mmCIF file of C-alpha atoms in Angstrom:
data_model
loop_
_atom_site.group_PDB
_atom_site.id
_atom_site.type_symbol
_atom_site.label_atom_id
_atom_site.label_comp_id
_atom_site.label_asym_id
_atom_site.label_seq_id
_atom_site.Cartn_x
_atom_site.Cartn_y
_atom_site.Cartn_z
ATOM 1 C CA UNK A 41 69.816 61.273 148.218
ATOM 2 C CA UNK A 42 67.721 58.126 148.531
ATOM 3 C CA UNK A 43 70.776 55.816 148.641
ATOM 4 C CA UNK A 44 71.025 57.375 151.406
ATOM 5 C CA UNK A 45 73.836 59.911 151.145
ATOM 6 C CA UNK A 46 75.476 61.032 154.374
ATOM 7 C CA UNK A 47 77.087 64.057 152.793
ATOM 8 C CA UNK A 48 76.613 66.327 149.820
ATOM 9 C CA UNK A 49 78.901 68.943 148.329
ATOM 10 C CA UNK A 50 77.394 71.597 146.110
ATOM 11 C CA UNK A 51 79.568 73.628 143.731
ATOM 12 C CA UNK A 52 78.951 77.181 142.534
ATOM 13 C CA UNK A 53 76.569 78.150 145.315
ATOM 14 C CA UNK A 54 76.557 81.965 145.418
ATOM 15 C CA UNK A 55 73.936 83.380 147.805
ATOM 16 C CA UNK A 56 72.313 82.765 151.162
ATOM 17 C CA UNK A 57 69.060 82.039 149.333
ATOM 18 C CA UNK A 58 70.882 79.343 147.311
ATOM 19 C CA UNK A 59 72.059 77.889 150.639
ATOM 20 C CA UNK A 60 68.551 77.973 152.136
ATOM 21 C CA UNK A 61 67.134 76.226 149.045
ATOM 22 C CA UNK A 62 69.843 73.580 149.330
ATOM 23 C CA UNK A 63 69.022 72.876 152.975
ATOM 24 C CA UNK A 64 65.279 72.719 152.236
ATOM 25 C CA UNK A 65 65.932 70.235 149.419
ATOM 26 C CA UNK A 66 68.355 68.086 151.421
ATOM 27 C CA UNK A 67 66.520 67.828 154.755
ATOM 28 C CA UNK A 68 63.279 66.118 155.670
ATOM 29 C CA UNK A 69 60.495 68.101 157.398
ATOM 30 C CA UNK A 70 60.478 70.003 159.652
ATOM 31 C CA UNK A 71 63.966 71.209 158.628
ATOM 32 C CA UNK A 72 63.267 70.995 154.907
ATOM 33 C CA UNK A 73 60.892 69.684 152.270
ATOM 34 C CA UNK A 74 62.786 66.665 150.950
ATOM 35 C CA UNK A 75 60.480 63.915 149.734
ATOM 36 C CA UNK A 76 60.519 60.518 151.411
ATOM 37 C CA UNK A 77 61.377 58.634 148.208
ATOM 38 C CA UNK A 78 62.463 55.012 148.312
ATOM 39 C CA UNK A 79 61.887 52.942 151.477
ATOM 40 C CA UNK A 80 65.207 51.149 150.895
ATOM 41 C CA UNK A 81 67.217 53.965 152.457
ATOM 42 C CA UNK A 82 65.425 53.485 155.773
ATOM 43 C CA UNK A 83 66.597 49.848 155.864
ATOM 44 C CA UNK A 84 70.215 51.035 155.878
ATOM 45 C CA UNK A 85 69.678 52.617 159.294
ATOM 46 C CA UNK A 86 69.045 49.243 160.914
ATOM 47 C CA UNK A 87 65.358 48.715 161.610
ATOM 48 C CA UNK A 88 64.444 52.120 163.025
ATOM 49 C CA UNK A 89 60.985 53.640 162.867
ATOM 50 C CA UNK A 90 60.139 56.105 160.125
ATOM 51 C CA UNK A 91 60.252 59.010 162.603
ATOM 52 C CA UNK A 92 63.663 57.904 163.895
ATOM 53 C CA UNK A 93 64.933 57.481 160.328
ATOM 54 C CA UNK A 94 63.851 60.974 159.312
ATOM 55 C CA UNK A 95 65.489 62.515 162.391
ATOM 56 C CA UNK A 96 68.700 60.484 162.075
ATOM 57 C CA UNK A 97 68.916 61.225 158.375
ATOM 58 C CA UNK A 98 68.594 64.965 158.995
ATOM 59 C CA UNK A 99 71.182 64.844 161.781
ATOM 60 C CA UNK A 100 73.635 62.653 159.847
ATOM 61 C CA UNK A 101 73.608 64.579 156.567
ATOM 62 C CA UNK A 102 76.684 66.790 156.145
ATOM 63 C CA UNK A 103 75.899 69.693 153.823
ATOM 64 C CA UNK A 104 78.951 71.297 152.209
ATOM 65 C CA UNK A 105 78.920 74.325 149.925
ATOM 66 C CA UNK A 106 81.777 75.330 147.672
ATOM 67 C CA UNK A 107 82.756 78.986 147.778
ATOM 68 C CA UNK A 108 84.427 79.474 144.423
ATOM 69 C CA UNK A 109 83.053 82.621 142.767
ATOM 70 C CA UNK A 110 83.328 86.353 143.372
ATOM 71 C CA UNK A 111 79.623 86.543 144.267
ATOM 72 C CA UNK A 112 79.925 83.675 146.749
ATOM 73 C CA UNK A 113 82.951 85.372 148.328
ATOM 74 C CA UNK A 114 80.988 88.623 148.679
ATOM 75 C CA UNK A 115 78.111 86.696 150.311
ATOM 76 C CA UNK A 116 80.180 84.270 152.370
ATOM 77 C CA UNK A 117 79.111 85.652 155.766
ATOM 78 C CA UNK A 118 75.405 85.386 154.960
ATOM 79 C CA UNK A 119 75.917 81.907 153.449
ATOM 80 C CA UNK A 120 77.739 80.771 156.599
ATOM 81 C CA UNK A 121 74.854 81.972 158.783
ATOM 82 C CA UNK A 122 72.325 79.643 157.105
ATOM 83 C CA UNK A 123 71.235 76.877 159.524
ATOM 84 C CA UNK A 124 71.864 73.447 158.029
ATOM 85 C CA UNK A 125 75.037 74.413 156.165
ATOM 86 C CA UNK A 126 77.846 72.474 157.838
ATOM 87 C CA UNK A 127 80.984 73.342 155.901
ATOM 88 C CA UNK A 128 82.326 76.045 153.588
ATOM 89 C CA UNK A 129 84.669 74.416 151.085
ATOM 90 C CA UNK A 130 87.189 76.425 149.059
ATOM 91 C CA UNK A 131 87.892 75.530 145.450
ATOM 92 C CA UNK A 132 91.074 77.635 145.158
ATOM 93 C CA UNK A 133 91.577 77.217 141.406
ATOM 94 C CA UNK A 134 88.016 78.209 140.491
ATOM 95 C CA UNK A 135 87.969 80.942 143.130
ATOM 96 C CA UNK A 136 91.282 82.344 141.869
ATOM 97 C CA UNK A 137 90.024 82.372 138.286
ATOM 98 C CA UNK A 138 86.726 83.997 139.290
ATOM 99 C CA UNK A 139 88.280 86.815 141.310
ATOM 100 C CA UNK A 140 90.993 87.515 138.736
ATOM 101 C CA UNK A 141 93.918 85.992 140.642
ATOM 102 C CA UNK A 142 94.523 82.626 139.015
ATOM 103 C CA UNK A 143 96.940 80.086 140.425
ATOM 104 C CA UNK A 144 99.842 79.908 137.986
ATOM 105 C CA UNK A 145 102.614 77.313 138.385
ATOM 106 C CA UNK A 146 101.070 76.358 141.752
ATOM 107 C CA UNK A 147 101.663 79.878 143.125
ATOM 108 C CA UNK A 148 98.797 81.600 144.949
ATOM 109 C CA UNK A 149 98.703 85.372 144.777
ATOM 110 C CA UNK A 150 98.208 87.319 148.017
ATOM 111 C CA UNK A 151 94.696 88.393 146.986
ATOM 112 C CA UNK A 152 93.641 84.764 146.674
ATOM 113 C CA UNK A 153 95.197 83.922 150.041
ATOM 114 C CA UNK A 154 93.202 86.799 151.577
ATOM 115 C CA UNK A 155 89.998 85.517 149.964
ATOM 116 C CA UNK A 156 90.654 82.037 151.371
ATOM 117 C CA UNK A 157 91.249 83.529 154.834
ATOM 118 C CA UNK A 158 87.959 85.451 154.542
ATOM 119 C CA UNK A 159 86.100 82.209 153.822
ATOM 120 C CA UNK A 160 87.788 80.388 156.673
ATOM 121 C CA UNK A 161 86.996 83.250 159.075
ATOM 122 C CA UNK A 162 83.322 83.247 158.029
ATOM 123 C CA UNK A 163 83.171 79.518 158.738
ATOM 124 C CA UNK A 164 84.838 79.866 162.126
ATOM 125 C CA UNK A 165 82.741 82.884 163.163
ATOM 126 C CA UNK A 166 79.571 80.904 162.427
ATOM 127 C CA UNK A 167 80.674 77.605 164.008
ATOM 128 C CA UNK A 168 80.966 75.884 160.626
ATOM 129 C CA UNK A 169 83.756 73.661 159.375
ATOM 130 C CA UNK A 170 86.073 74.875 156.645
ATOM 131 C CA UNK A 171 87.459 72.753 153.840
ATOM 132 C CA UNK A 172 89.813 73.234 150.932
ATOM 133 C CA UNK A 173 91.263 71.398 147.949
ATOM 134 C CA UNK A 174 95.049 70.988 147.909
ATOM 135 C CA UNK A 175 97.465 69.756 145.279
ATOM 136 C CA UNK A 176 99.879 67.824 147.488
ATOM 137 C CA UNK A 177 100.393 66.315 150.896
ATOM 138 C CA UNK A 178 102.710 69.178 151.844
ATOM 139 C CA UNK A 179 100.098 71.772 150.914
ATOM 140 C CA UNK A 180 97.442 69.763 152.771
ATOM 141 C CA UNK A 181 99.610 69.907 155.909
ATOM 142 C CA UNK A 182 99.946 73.702 155.507
ATOM 143 C CA UNK A 183 96.167 74.040 155.290
ATOM 144 C CA UNK A 184 95.734 71.770 158.328
ATOM 145 C CA UNK A 185 98.186 73.967 160.240
ATOM 146 C CA UNK A 186 96.055 76.983 159.249
ATOM 147 C CA UNK A 187 93.033 75.335 160.872
ATOM 148 C CA UNK A 188 91.095 73.856 157.962
ATOM 149 C CA UNK A 189 88.929 70.936 159.123
ATOM 150 C CA UNK A 190 88.448 69.100 155.830
ATOM 151 C CA UNK A 191 91.216 68.890 153.252
ATOM 152 C CA UNK A 192 91.228 67.107 149.932
ATOM 153 C CA UNK A 193 94.851 65.976 149.771
ATOM 154 C CA UNK A 194 94.689 64.273 146.376
ATOM 155 C CA UNK A 195 92.117 63.430 143.717
ATOM 156 C CA UNK A 196 91.498 60.038 142.168
ATOM 157 C CA UNK A 197 92.470 61.431 138.752
ATOM 158 C CA UNK A 198 95.934 62.192 140.155
ATOM 159 C CA UNK A 199 96.393 59.296 142.590
ATOM 160 C CA UNK A 200 95.224 56.395 140.422
ATOM 161 C CA UNK A 201 97.416 57.063 137.354
ATOM 162 C CA UNK A 202 100.429 57.693 139.600
ATOM 163 C CA UNK A 203 99.895 54.480 141.578
ATOM 164 C CA UNK A 204 99.309 52.476 138.393
ATOM 165 C CA UNK A 205 102.440 53.887 136.740
ATOM 166 C CA UNK A 206 104.542 53.100 139.821
ATOM 167 C CA UNK A 207 103.163 49.549 140.045
ATOM 168 C CA UNK A 208 103.721 48.853 136.344
ATOM 169 C CA UNK A 209 107.230 50.311 136.439
ATOM 170 C CA UNK A 210 108.056 48.139 139.428
ATOM 171 C CA UNK A 211 106.543 45.065 137.768
ATOM 172 C CA UNK A 212 108.425 45.693 134.531
ATOM 173 C CA UNK A 213 111.651 46.085 136.470
ATOM 174 C CA UNK A 214 111.115 42.733 138.220
ATOM 175 C CA UNK A 215 110.096 41.090 134.959
ATOM 176 C CA UNK A 216 113.058 42.501 133.050
ATOM 177 C CA UNK A 217 115.433 41.432 135.826
ATOM 178 C CA UNK A 218 114.062 37.871 135.947
ATOM 179 C CA UNK A 219 114.015 37.626 132.136
ATOM 180 C CA UNK A 220 117.605 38.827 131.926
ATOM 181 C CA UNK A 221 118.697 36.409 134.664
ATOM 182 C CA UNK A 222 116.886 33.521 132.982
ATOM 183 C CA UNK A 223 118.430 34.496 129.659
ATOM 184 C CA UNK A 224 121.971 34.538 131.078
ATOM 185 C CA UNK A 225 121.407 31.080 132.600
ATOM 186 C CA UNK A 226 120.165 29.680 129.280
ATOM 187 C CA UNK A 227 123.107 31.139 127.366
ATOM 188 C CA UNK A 228 125.528 29.789 129.950
ATOM 189 C CA UNK A 229 123.940 26.311 129.679
ATOM 190 C CA UNK A 230 124.176 26.364 125.868
ATOM 191 C CA UNK A 231 127.796 27.429 126.125
ATOM 192 C CA UNK A 232 128.576 24.480 128.384
ATOM 193 C CA UNK A 233 126.814 22.071 125.986
ATOM 194 C CA UNK A 234 128.847 23.355 123.014
ATOM 195 C CA UNK A 235 132.055 23.027 124.988
ATOM 196 C CA UNK A 236 131.156 19.436 125.734
ATOM 197 C CA UNK A 237 130.864 19.830 129.470
#
């Protein structure tokens, strides 16, 4: 938090009291009880006074809670009512596993879809943003069409290996093509030398 962070996402939060503790820990007084910590964070805000820094830091911090257990789902309305919580974020795989409706072969069961709708409704009813993890760009578009405000369209563990594989495959193809072309030219030149041309 002393870097300073402008957003935090907390997994496995299950109750309104958990949410209140999170806000108290993340916000400076009077909204919370976060310690001042390092003075270096204040420098990142561009020469503001300590009072201005504390206020701007509180206002700028986006606090996101993941709703991904049965208990969190049961408490989602009370969690959404907590001042200082900005976004309810759905972890559909963990939520599905925790409520007994796992995602299998990328297929969501109706009960999981209902649970996700319940979370999104709680966010909307309490003027909070709603977020969700998706497994593809197409699924991300579906969630955007459903009204989600924050969508994780791809993770680094998926995107980086795919991009690296594509780049290496492309590079190998270019290399193999140029090596084969160079090889044909060399063989042709040797053939002409042998023929006495």
